[in-house]
C-alpha positions as a Markdown table, in Angstrom:
| # | Residue | x | y | z |
|---|---|---|---|---|
| 1 | Met | -44.5 | 25.2 | 13.2 |
| 2 | Thr | -43.8 | 22.4 | 15.5 |
| 3 | Leu | -41.6 | 19.7 | 15.2 |
| 4 | Ser | -42.0 | 16.1 | 14.0 |
| 5 | Leu | -39.1 | 13.7 | 14.7 |
| 6 | Asn | -38.5 | 13.5 | 11.2 |
| 7 | Arg | -39.7 | 16.2 | 9.7 |
| 8 | Arg | -40.7 | 19.8 | 10.1 |
| 9 | Arg | -44.9 | 20.4 | 9.6 |
| 10 | Phe | -45.8 | 23.2 | 7.7 |
| 11 | Leu | -49.2 | 24.6 | 8.2 |
| 12 | Ile | -50.5 | 26.6 | 5.3 |
| 13 | Ala | -54.0 | 28.6 | 5.2 |
| 14 | Gly | -54.6 | 31.4 | 3.5 |
| 15 | Gly | -51.1 | 32.0 | 2.1 |
| 16 | Ala | -48.2 | 34.0 | 3.1 |
| 17 | Ala | -50.3 | 34.8 | 6.2 |
| 18 | Gly | -50.7 | 31.4 | 7.7 |
| 19 | Ala | -47.6 | 29.9 | 7.0 |
| 20 | Gly | -46.0 | 32.9 | 9.0 |
| 21 | Ala | -48.2 | 32.5 | 11.7 |
| 22 | Gly | -46.9 | 28.6 | 11.6 |
| 23 | Leu | -43.1 | 30.1 | 12.0 |
| 24 | Leu | -43.6 | 32.2 | 14.6 |
| 25 | Pro | -41.6 | 29.7 | 16.9 |
| 26 | Ala | -38.1 | 29.9 | 15.6 |
| 27 | Val | -38.7 | 33.3 | 14.8 |
| 28 | Ala | -38.6 | 33.4 | 18.3 |
| 29 | Leu | -35.6 | 31.6 | 18.9 |
| 30 | Ala | -33.8 | 33.4 | 16.6 |
| 31 | Gln | -34.1 | 36.8 | 18.1 |
| 32 | Asp | -33.9 | 35.3 | 21.8 |
| 33 | Gly | -30.2 | 34.6 | 20.4 |
| 34 | Ala | -28.1 | 36.5 | 20.8 |
| 35 | Leu | -25.1 | 37.1 | 18.6 |
| 36 | Pro | -21.7 | 36.8 | 19.8 |
| 37 | Asp | -20.0 | 39.9 | 19.0 |
| 38 | Phe | -17.6 | 38.4 | 16.3 |
| 39 | Ala | -20.7 | 37.3 | 14.0 |
| 40 | Ala | -22.9 | 40.0 | 15.2 |
| 41 | Trp | -23.0 | 41.5 | 11.5 |
| 42 | Lys | -25.6 | 38.7 | 10.2 |
| 43 | Asp | -29.0 | 38.5 | 10.0 |
| 44 | Ala | -30.5 | 37.0 | 13.1 |
| 45 | Asp | -33.9 | 37.0 | 12.0 |
| 46 | Ala | -32.4 | 34.4 | 9.5 |
| 47 | Leu | -30.4 | 32.3 | 12.1 |
| 48 | Ile | -31.6 | 30.2 | 14.6 |
| 49 | Val | -28.5 | 30.3 | 17.4 |
| 50 | His | -27.6 | 27.0 | 19.4 |
| 51 | Ser | -24.7 | 28.3 | 20.7 |
| 52 | Lys | -22.1 | 31.2 | 20.8 |
| 53 | Asn | -20.3 | 29.0 | 18.3 |
| 54 | Thr | -23.0 | 27.4 | 16.0 |
| 55 | Met | -26.1 | 29.2 | 14.3 |
| 56 | Glu | -28.4 | 27.0 | 11.8 |
| 57 | Thr | -29.8 | 29.1 | 8.6 |
| 58 | Arg | -33.3 | 29.3 | 9.3 |
| 59 | Arg | -34.8 | 26.7 | 7.1 |
| 60 | Asp | -38.2 | 29.4 | 6.0 |
| 61 | His | -35.8 | 32.0 | 5.7 |
| 62 | Met | -32.9 | 29.6 | 3.5 |
| 63 | Gly | -35.1 | 29.9 | 0.4 |
| 64 | Ala | -33.3 | 28.7 | -3.1 |
| 65 | Pro | -30.4 | 31.3 | -4.2 |
| 66 | Pro | -27.9 | 30.1 | -6.3 |
| 67 | Val | -25.1 | 31.2 | -3.5 |
| 68 | Thr | -26.1 | 31.6 | 0.0 |
| 69 | Pro | -25.5 | 35.8 | 1.2 |
| 70 | Ser | -22.8 | 35.8 | 4.0 |
| 71 | Asn | -24.8 | 37.7 | 6.3 |
| 72 | Glu | -27.5 | 34.4 | 6.5 |
| 73 | Leu | -24.1 | 31.5 | 6.3 |
| 74 | Phe | -24.1 | 29.0 | 9.4 |
| 75 | Val | -21.4 | 29.4 | 11.7 |
| 76 | Arg | -19.8 | 26.8 | 12.9 |
| 77 | Asn | -16.5 | 27.2 | 15.8 |
| 78 | Asn | -15.2 | 24.2 | 17.2 |
| 79 | Leu | -13.2 | 27.0 | 19.4 |
| 80 | Pro | -13.1 | 30.5 | 20.7 |
| 81 | Thr | -12.7 | 32.9 | 17.5 |
| 82 | Pro | -9.2 | 34.3 | 17.6 |
| 83 | Pro | -8.6 | 38.2 | 18.0 |
| 84 | Ala | -10.5 | 40.4 | 15.4 |
| 85 | Ser | -7.2 | 41.9 | 14.6 |
| 86 | Val | -6.1 | 39.1 | 12.5 |
| 87 | Val | -8.0 | 40.4 | 10.0 |
| 88 | Asp | -6.9 | 43.8 | 10.0 |
| 89 | Asp | -3.8 | 43.0 | 7.3 |
| 90 | Pro | -5.0 | 39.8 | 5.5 |
| 91 | Asp | -2.1 | 40.0 | 3.0 |
| 92 | Ala | 0.8 | 40.0 | 6.2 |
| 93 | Trp | -1.0 | 36.5 | 7.0 |
| 94 | Glu | 1.3 | 33.7 | 7.4 |
| 95 | Val | 1.3 | 30.2 | 6.5 |
| 96 | Ser | 4.0 | 27.3 | 7.3 |
| 97 | Phe | 4.9 | 24.8 | 4.2 |
| 98 | Glu | 5.9 | 21.5 | 5.7 |
| 99 | Gly | 6.4 | 18.2 | 3.6 |
| 100 | Val | 7.9 | 19.7 | 0.6 |
| 101 | Gly | 11.5 | 19.8 | -0.6 |
| 102 | Ser | 11.7 | 23.5 | -0.2 |
| 103 | Pro | 9.7 | 24.3 | 3.3 |
| 104 | Gly | 8.8 | 27.4 | 5.3 |
| 105 | Thr | 6.7 | 30.1 | 6.3 |
| 106 | His | 5.0 | 32.9 | 3.7 |
| 107 | Ser | 2.9 | 35.8 | 3.2 |
| 108 | Leu | -0.8 | 35.7 | 2.1 |
| 109 | Gly | 0.4 | 38.3 | 0.5 |
| 110 | Arg | 3.4 | 36.8 | -1.3 |
| 111 | Leu | 1.1 | 33.5 | -1.5 |
| 112 | Lys | -1.1 | 35.7 | -4.4 |
| 113 | Glu | 1.3 | 35.7 | -6.7 |
| 114 | Phe | 1.6 | 31.9 | -7.7 |
| 115 | Gly | -2.1 | 32.6 | -8.5 |
| 116 | Ile | -5.7 | 33.4 | -7.5 |
| 117 | Val | -9.5 | 30.9 | -8.4 |
| 118 | Asn | -12.4 | 31.5 | -8.0 |
| 119 | Val | -14.8 | 28.5 | -7.2 |
| 120 | Ala | -18.2 | 27.6 | -6.1 |
| 121 | Ala | -18.5 | 25.2 | -3.6 |
| 122 | Val | -21.1 | 23.6 | -0.7 |
| 123 | Leu | -20.1 | 24.8 | 2.9 |
| 124 | Gln | -21.7 | 21.1 | 5.3 |
| 125 | Cys | -21.1 | 20.4 | 8.2 |
| 126 | Ser | -20.6 | 17.0 | 8.5 |
| 127 | Gly | -23.6 | 16.8 | 10.7 |
| 128 | Asn | -26.1 | 19.1 | 9.0 |
| 129 | Gly | -29.5 | 17.3 | 9.1 |
| 130 | Arg | -28.7 | 15.4 | 12.9 |
| 131 | Ala | -32.2 | 16.7 | 13.7 |
| 132 | Phe | -33.7 | 13.2 | 12.2 |
| 133 | Phe | -32.3 | 10.9 | 13.6 |
| 134 | Gly | -34.6 | 8.4 | 15.8 |
| 135 | His | -31.3 | 8.3 | 18.7 |
| 136 | Glu | -30.3 | 11.4 | 21.0 |
| 137 | Thr | -27.4 | 12.7 | 19.5 |
| 138 | Ser | -24.6 | 15.1 | 21.2 |
| 139 | Gly | -23.9 | 17.9 | 19.4 |
| 140 | Ser | -26.0 | 21.0 | 17.2 |
| 141 | Gln | -29.2 | 20.0 | 16.3 |
| 142 | Trp | -28.4 | 21.3 | 13.0 |
| 143 | Ser | -31.7 | 20.1 | 10.5 |
| 144 | Val | -31.0 | 21.3 | 7.2 |
| 145 | Gly | -29.7 | 24.5 | 7.7 |
| 146 | Ala | -25.6 | 23.6 | 8.5 |
| 147 | Ala | -24.7 | 23.8 | 5.0 |
| 148 | Gly | -24.4 | 26.7 | 2.5 |
| 149 | Asn | -23.5 | 27.3 | -1.3 |
| 150 | Val | -20.4 | 30.0 | -1.6 |
| 151 | Tyr | -18.4 | 31.8 | -3.7 |
| 152 | Trp | -14.8 | 31.2 | -2.3 |
| 153 | Thr | -11.7 | 33.4 | -4.0 |
| 154 | Gly | -8.6 | 32.3 | -3.2 |
| 155 | Val | -4.9 | 30.5 | -3.9 |
| 156 | Pro | -4.9 | 27.0 | -5.2 |
| 157 | Leu | -2.1 | 24.9 | -3.3 |
| 158 | Ala | -0.8 | 22.8 | -6.4 |
| 159 | Pro | 0.8 | 25.2 | -7.9 |
| 160 | Val | 2.0 | 26.5 | -4.6 |
| 161 | Ile | 3.3 | 23.0 | -3.6 |
| 162 | Glu | 4.6 | 22.1 | -7.2 |
| 163 | Ala | 6.9 | 25.5 | -6.4 |
| 164 | Leu | 7.7 | 24.6 | -3.1 |
| 165 | Gly | 9.5 | 21.2 | -4.9 |
| 166 | Gly | 6.7 | 19.4 | -4.2 |
| 167 | Pro | 5.4 | 17.0 | -1.8 |
| 168 | Asp | 8.2 | 14.8 | 0.0 |
| 169 | Ala | 8.1 | 11.1 | -1.5 |
| 170 | Ala | 6.3 | 9.6 | 1.3 |
| 171 | Ala | 3.7 | 12.1 | 1.7 |
| 172 | Asn | -0.3 | 10.7 | 2.1 |
| 173 | Phe | -2.8 | 13.4 | 2.9 |
| 174 | Leu | -2.5 | 17.0 | 3.4 |
| 175 | Thr | -2.6 | 18.4 | 6.9 |
| 176 | Gly | -4.1 | 22.1 | 7.5 |
| 177 | Thr | -3.6 | 23.6 | 11.3 |
| 178 | Gly | -5.3 | 25.9 | 12.9 |
| 179 | Gly | -4.5 | 29.3 | 14.0 |
| 180 | Glu | -6.9 | 29.4 | 17.1 |
| 181 | Glu | -5.1 | 30.0 | 20.1 |
| 182 | Leu | -5.5 | 26.6 | 22.4 |
| 183 | Pro | -5.5 | 26.9 | 25.9 |
| 184 | Ala | -2.9 | 26.2 | 28.7 |
| 185 | Gly | -2.8 | 23.2 | 30.3 |
| 186 | Leu | -3.8 | 21.1 | 27.9 |
| 187 | Asp | -2.8 | 18.6 | 25.7 |
| 188 | Pro | -2.6 | 20.4 | 22.6 |
| 189 | Leu | -3.6 | 17.2 | 20.9 |
| 190 | Thr | -7.0 | 16.7 | 22.9 |
| 191 | Ile | -8.1 | 20.4 | 21.2 |
| 192 | Met | -6.6 | 22.0 | 18.5 |
| 193 | Val | -8.2 | 22.0 | 14.8 |
| 194 | Glu | -6.1 | 19.9 | 12.7 |
| 195 | Arg | -6.9 | 18.2 | 10.1 |
| 196 | Ser | -5.8 | 15.7 | 7.1 |
| 197 | Val | -7.4 | 14.8 | 4.1 |
| 198 | Pro | -5.9 | 12.5 | 1.9 |
| 199 | Leu | -3.9 | 13.9 | -1.2 |
| 200 | Ala | -5.3 | 13.7 | -3.6 |
| 201 | Ala | -7.5 | 16.5 | -2.6 |
| 202 | Leu | -4.2 | 18.9 | -3.3 |
| 203 | Asp | -5.6 | 19.5 | -6.8 |
| 204 | Arg | -8.8 | 21.2 | -5.9 |
| 205 | Ala | -7.8 | 22.8 | -2.4 |
| 206 | Ile | -7.6 | 26.5 | -2.1 |
| 207 | Leu | -6.2 | 29.0 | 0.6 |
| 208 | Ala | -9.3 | 31.1 | 0.9 |
| 209 | Phe | -9.3 | 34.7 | 1.5 |
| 210 | Glu | -12.9 | 35.7 | -0.1 |
| 211 | Met | -16.0 | 35.1 | 0.6 |
| 212 | Asn | -19.1 | 35.8 | -1.8 |
| 213 | Gly | -16.6 | 38.5 | -3.2 |
| 214 | Glu | -15.8 | 40.1 | 0.4 |
| 215 | Pro | -12.2 | 40.1 | 3.0 |
| 216 | Leu | -13.3 | 36.7 | 4.3 |
| 217 | Pro | -14.3 | 37.5 | 8.0 |
| 218 | Leu | -13.3 | 36.2 | 11.7 |
| 219 | Ala | -16.3 | 33.8 | 11.8 |
| 220 | His | -15.3 | 32.0 | 8.8 |
| 221 | Gly | -12.3 | 31.6 | 9.3 |
| 222 | Gly | -10.4 | 35.0 | 7.6 |
| 223 | Pro | -8.0 | 35.9 | 7.1 |
| 224 | Ala | -7.6 | 32.2 | 5.7 |
| 225 | Arg | -9.0 | 29.2 | 5.2 |
| 226 | Leu | -8.2 | 25.9 | 4.0 |
| 227 | Val | -11.3 | 25.2 | 1.3 |
| 228 | Val | -10.9 | 21.4 | -0.1 |
| 229 | Pro | -14.5 | 21.6 | -2.4 |
| 230 | Gly | -16.5 | 18.5 | -1.6 |
| 231 | Tyr | -15.3 | 18.2 | 1.3 |
| 232 | Phe | -17.4 | 18.4 | 4.7 |
| 233 | Gly | -16.5 | 21.4 | 6.9 |
| 234 | Val | -14.6 | 20.2 | 9.7 |
| 235 | Asn | -12.0 | 19.7 | 6.7 |
| 236 | Asn | -12.2 | 22.9 | 5.7 |
| 237 | Val | -9.6 | 24.6 | 8.7 |
| 238 | Lys | -10.2 | 27.9 | 9.7 |
| 239 | Tyr | -7.3 | 30.5 | 10.8 |
| 240 | Val | -5.2 | 28.3 | 9.2 |
| 241 | Lys | -1.5 | 28.6 | 10.2 |
| 242 | Arg | 0.4 | 25.4 | 8.6 |
| 243 | Ile | 0.1 | 23.3 | 5.4 |
| 244 | Ala | 1.5 | 19.6 | 5.1 |
| 245 | Leu | 1.7 | 17.1 | 3.1 |
| 246 | Thr | 2.7 | 14.1 | 5.5 |
| 247 | Ala | 2.5 | 10.5 | 5.6 |
| 248 | Glu | 0.1 | 9.6 | 8.2 |
| 249 | Glu | -3.1 | 11.7 | 9.5 |
| 250 | Ser | -3.5 | 14.2 | 11.9 |
| 251 | Gln | -2.6 | 12.8 | 15.5 |
| 252 | Ala | -5.5 | 15.5 | 17.2 |
| 253 | Lys | -8.1 | 14.4 | 18.0 |
| 254 | Ile | -10.6 | 15.8 | 15.8 |
| 255 | Gln | -8.7 | 13.4 | 13.4 |
| 256 | Gln | -8.2 | 10.4 | 15.2 |
| 257 | Ser | -11.5 | 10.0 | 16.8 |
| 258 | Gly | -13.1 | 12.5 | 16.0 |
| 259 | Tyr | -15.9 | 13.0 | 13.0 |
| 260 | Arg | -15.3 | 9.3 | 12.4 |
| 261 | Leu | -18.7 | 6.9 | 11.4 |
| 262 | Arg | -19.2 | 4.9 | 13.8 |
| 263 | Glu | -22.1 | 2.6 | 15.7 |
| 264 | Val | -24.6 | 4.1 | 17.5 |
| 265 | Gly | -22.7 | 3.1 | 21.5 |
| 266 | Gln | -19.2 | 2.5 | 19.9 |
| 267 | Ser | -16.3 | 4.7 | 20.7 |
| 268 | Gly | -14.6 | 6.6 | 17.6 |
| 269 | Ala | -11.1 | 5.2 | 16.9 |
| 270 | Ala | -8.8 | 6.0 | 13.5 |
| 271 | Ser | -10.2 | 2.3 | 11.7 |
| 272 | Gln | -13.8 | 3.9 | 11.7 |
| 273 | Pro | -14.2 | 5.8 | 7.8 |
| 274 | Ser | -13.7 | 9.6 | 8.2 |
| 275 | Met | -15.7 | 12.2 | 7.5 |
| 276 | Tyr | -14.6 | 13.8 | 4.4 |
| 277 | Glu | -16.1 | 14.2 | 1.2 |
| 278 | Met | -20.0 | 14.8 | 1.0 |
| 279 | Val | -22.4 | 12.7 | -0.8 |
| 280 | Val | -25.9 | 14.0 | -3.4 |
| 281 | Lys | -28.5 | 15.6 | -1.1 |
| 282 | Ser | -31.5 | 18.7 | -1.4 |
| 283 | Trp | -34.2 | 19.5 | 0.5 |
| 284 | Val | -37.2 | 21.3 | 0.3 |
| 285 | Thr | -37.2 | 24.9 | 1.1 |
| 286 | Glu | -40.4 | 26.5 | 0.5 |
| 287 | Pro | -43.6 | 25.0 | 0.6 |
| 288 | Met | -46.0 | 27.9 | -1.0 |
| 289 | Met | -48.9 | 28.4 | -1.9 |
| 290 | Asp | -51.8 | 30.6 | -3.9 |
| 291 | Ala | -55.3 | 30.6 | -2.5 |
| 292 | Ala | -56.9 | 31.4 | -4.8 |
| 293 | Ser | -56.0 | 28.0 | -7.6 |
| 294 | Gly | -54.3 | 25.8 | -5.0 |
| 295 | Lys | -51.1 | 26.2 | -7.0 |
| 296 | Val | -48.1 | 24.9 | -4.6 |
| 297 | Val | -44.7 | 26.5 | -5.4 |
| 298 | Ile | -42.5 | 24.3 | -4.3 |
| 299 | Arg | -38.6 | 25.3 | -4.4 |
| 300 | Gly | -35.1 | 23.6 | -2.9 |
| 301 | Val | -31.5 | 23.3 | -3.5 |
| 302 | Ala | -30.1 | 20.3 | -4.0 |
| 303 | Met | -26.1 | 19.4 | -4.2 |
| 304 | Gly | -24.2 | 16.8 | -5.8 |
| 305 | Gly | -21.8 | 16.1 | -3.4 |
| 306 | Gln | -18.1 | 15.3 | -5.9 |
| 307 | Ser | -20.4 | 15.4 | -9.1 |
| 308 | Pro | -22.8 | 18.2 | -10.4 |
| 309 | Val | -26.5 | 17.8 | -10.1 |
| 310 | Thr | -28.0 | 15.9 | -12.5 |
| 311 | Gly | -32.0 | 16.4 | -11.7 |
| 312 | Val | -34.3 | 16.4 | -9.0 |
| 313 | Asp | -37.4 | 14.0 | -8.2 |
| 314 | Val | -40.3 | 15.7 | -6.3 |
| 315 | Ser | -42.8 | 13.9 | -4.4 |
| 316 | Val | -46.2 | 15.6 | -2.8 |
| 317 | Asp | -47.5 | 11.9 | -1.3 |
| 318 | Gly | -44.2 | 11.4 | 0.5 |
| 319 | Gly | -42.8 | 9.3 | -2.4 |
| 320 | Ala | -45.7 | 7.0 | -3.5 |
| 321 | Thr | -44.8 | 8.8 | -7.0 |
| 322 | Trp | -42.5 | 10.8 | -8.3 |
| 323 | Met | -42.0 | 14.4 | -10.8 |
| 324 | Ala | -39.2 | 16.3 | -12.4 |
| 325 | Ala | -38.4 | 19.2 | -10.5 |
| 326 | Ser | -36.6 | 22.2 | -12.7 |
| 327 | Leu | -33.0 | 22.5 | -12.5 |
| 328 | Met | -32.5 | 26.7 | -11.7 |
| 329 | Gly | -29.9 | 28.9 | -12.9 |
| 330 | Ile | -26.7 | 27.8 | -14.1 |
| 331 | Asp | -24.6 | 25.0 | -13.3 |
| 332 | Met | -21.7 | 26.5 | -11.5 |
| 333 | Gly | -19.5 | 23.1 | -11.0 |
| 334 | Pro | -19.7 | 19.5 | -9.2 |
| 335 | Tyr | -19.5 | 21.3 | -6.1 |
| 336 | Ala | -22.1 | 23.7 | -5.9 |
| 337 | Trp | -25.7 | 23.2 | -5.7 |
| 338 | Arg | -28.6 | 24.2 | -7.9 |
| 339 | Pro | -31.8 | 25.7 | -6.9 |
| 340 | Phe | -35.0 | 23.9 | -8.0 |
| 341 | Ser | -38.9 | 24.2 | -8.6 |
| 342 | Leu | -41.7 | 22.3 | -9.2 |
| 343 | Val | -45.1 | 23.7 | -9.8 |
| 344 | Val | -47.3 | 21.7 | -8.7 |
| 345 | Asp | -51.7 | 21.5 | -7.9 |
| 346 | Leu | -52.9 | 19.6 | -5.0 |
| 347 | Pro | -56.4 | 19.7 | -2.7 |
| 348 | Ala | -57.1 | 20.4 | 0.7 |
| 349 | Gly | -55.7 | 17.9 | 3.3 |
| 350 | Thr | -51.9 | 16.9 | 4.1 |
| 351 | His | -49.2 | 16.5 | 1.5 |
| 352 | Val | -45.9 | 14.7 | 2.2 |
| 353 | Ile | -43.5 | 16.5 | 0.3 |
| 354 | Ala | -40.2 | 15.2 | -0.6 |
| 355 | Ser | -37.3 | 15.9 | -2.8 |
| 356 | Arg | -34.3 | 13.5 | -4.4 |
| 357 | Ala | -31.3 | 14.5 | -6.2 |
| 358 | Thr | -29.6 | 12.6 | -8.9 |
| 359 | Asn | -26.2 | 13.2 | -9.9 |
| 360 | Asp | -23.5 | 13.1 | -12.9 |
| 361 | Thr | -22.1 | 9.8 | -11.9 |
| 362 | Gly | -25.7 | 8.6 | -11.1 |
| 363 | Asp | -25.5 | 8.1 | -7.2 |
| 364 | Thr | -29.4 | 9.2 | -6.3 |
| 365 | Gln | -30.4 | 10.0 | -2.5 |
| 366 | Pro | -31.3 | 7.1 | -0.7 |
| 367 | Lys | -35.0 | 7.0 | 1.6 |
| 368 | Asp | -33.1 | 6.5 | 4.7 |
| 369 | Phe | -29.5 | 6.5 | 5.9 |
| 370 | Pro | -28.8 | 4.4 | 8.4 |
| 371 | Pro | -27.9 | 5.4 | 12.3 |
| 372 | Asn | -24.4 | 6.4 | 13.3 |
| 373 | His | -23.8 | 7.8 | 17.4 |
| 374 | Arg | -22.5 | 11.0 | 16.5 |
| 375 | Gly | -25.4 | 12.0 | 14.1 |
| 376 | Tyr | -23.1 | 12.7 | 10.6 |
| 377 | Gly | -23.9 | 12.9 | 7.4 |
| 378 | His | -27.5 | 12.6 | 7.4 |
| 379 | Asn | -28.6 | 11.9 | 3.7 |
| 380 | Gly | -32.2 | 10.3 | 3.2 |
| 381 | Trp | -35.0 | 11.7 | 1.8 |
| 382 | Asp | -37.8 | 10.9 | 4.1 |
| 383 | Ala | -36.7 | 12.3 | 7.4 |
| 384 | His | -35.7 | 15.4 | 5.0 |
| 385 | Ala | -39.5 | 15.2 | 3.7 |
| 386 | Val | -42.0 | 18.3 | 5.1 |
| 387 | Glu | -45.8 | 18.2 | 5.9 |
| 388 | Leu | -47.5 | 20.7 | 3.6 |
| 389 | Thr | -51.3 | 21.4 | 5.4 |
| 390 | Leu | -54.2 | 23.2 | 2.7 |
| 391 | Ser | -57.2 | 24.3 | 4.0 |
């Protein structure tokens, strides 16, 4: 497999054997990169290791599952994880609450008494798709694998805040603070993980303590993580130790200048759009061929961002014409993804396979996405397409 500027090229000749041969470089990369201790339980063959804190699910390994297996889910940590001992007794983990009528600190075990909910929601790094931009960007060069569909279990925040007297009258933001240990001698605001989202997100936010039916692992923010379905991953604060209803956004650098959509070459500033809500997006994950019949099974995943996916179109000629794919499985809610598939006869030659999703509010995935300095938010269908060569 080789990587062109905008798309991955899959060479398929004679079925699965040819496909496997074309993908060997990515396999070697995953096998050569040792997984850190906190993620040693992950499936190394399913991951591309960018760094000790960043691991991407391989596109050819992703398939089209309704829920991403935990041991294949990408990892993106801004800071080193806390000691593994923090997940030994999850119910003892404490979270403080500020900006409410009755501020105080409560254990996770106590918070569970306010109720427990389950929600399926895509977890996606803001930089997913960064590798498809034409300009040089700092940060991990994610293609499509910094995303997964996760089944979260947690405590809904809204009833907790209501029981604590409700938000302060001046509150405009829901602010979460991570519990990572900060290096000595540095201004905490320059390095801490603290994110503020609009207060309207309170109604969907949960304190997650399980992922895919199992205790939330350290690699993904256990024992407790703020999860805001429909929002990019940076807002889903790991090891959450503080929830505050605040009048202003956090003063932390990660909020004030980080994760901002800005022109290439510009510095980050609080006046620029923050990476909050995700948008409609899809990509192909499995070009496959039946060599005897010439049929190709195209599969992939699609997300609606803020509303359910209602349809996915697939093109085999780079967007000149489109065909409706079938949505697979059940609708797991507005913030989850939907697998899709299409079976099509293709002659020998090279075909550009693209997918284009539409959600319930009528938003359709665009052809292109404008460049931005840090390579955030790419959902253009053209760059996410793959070239499939049949012989």
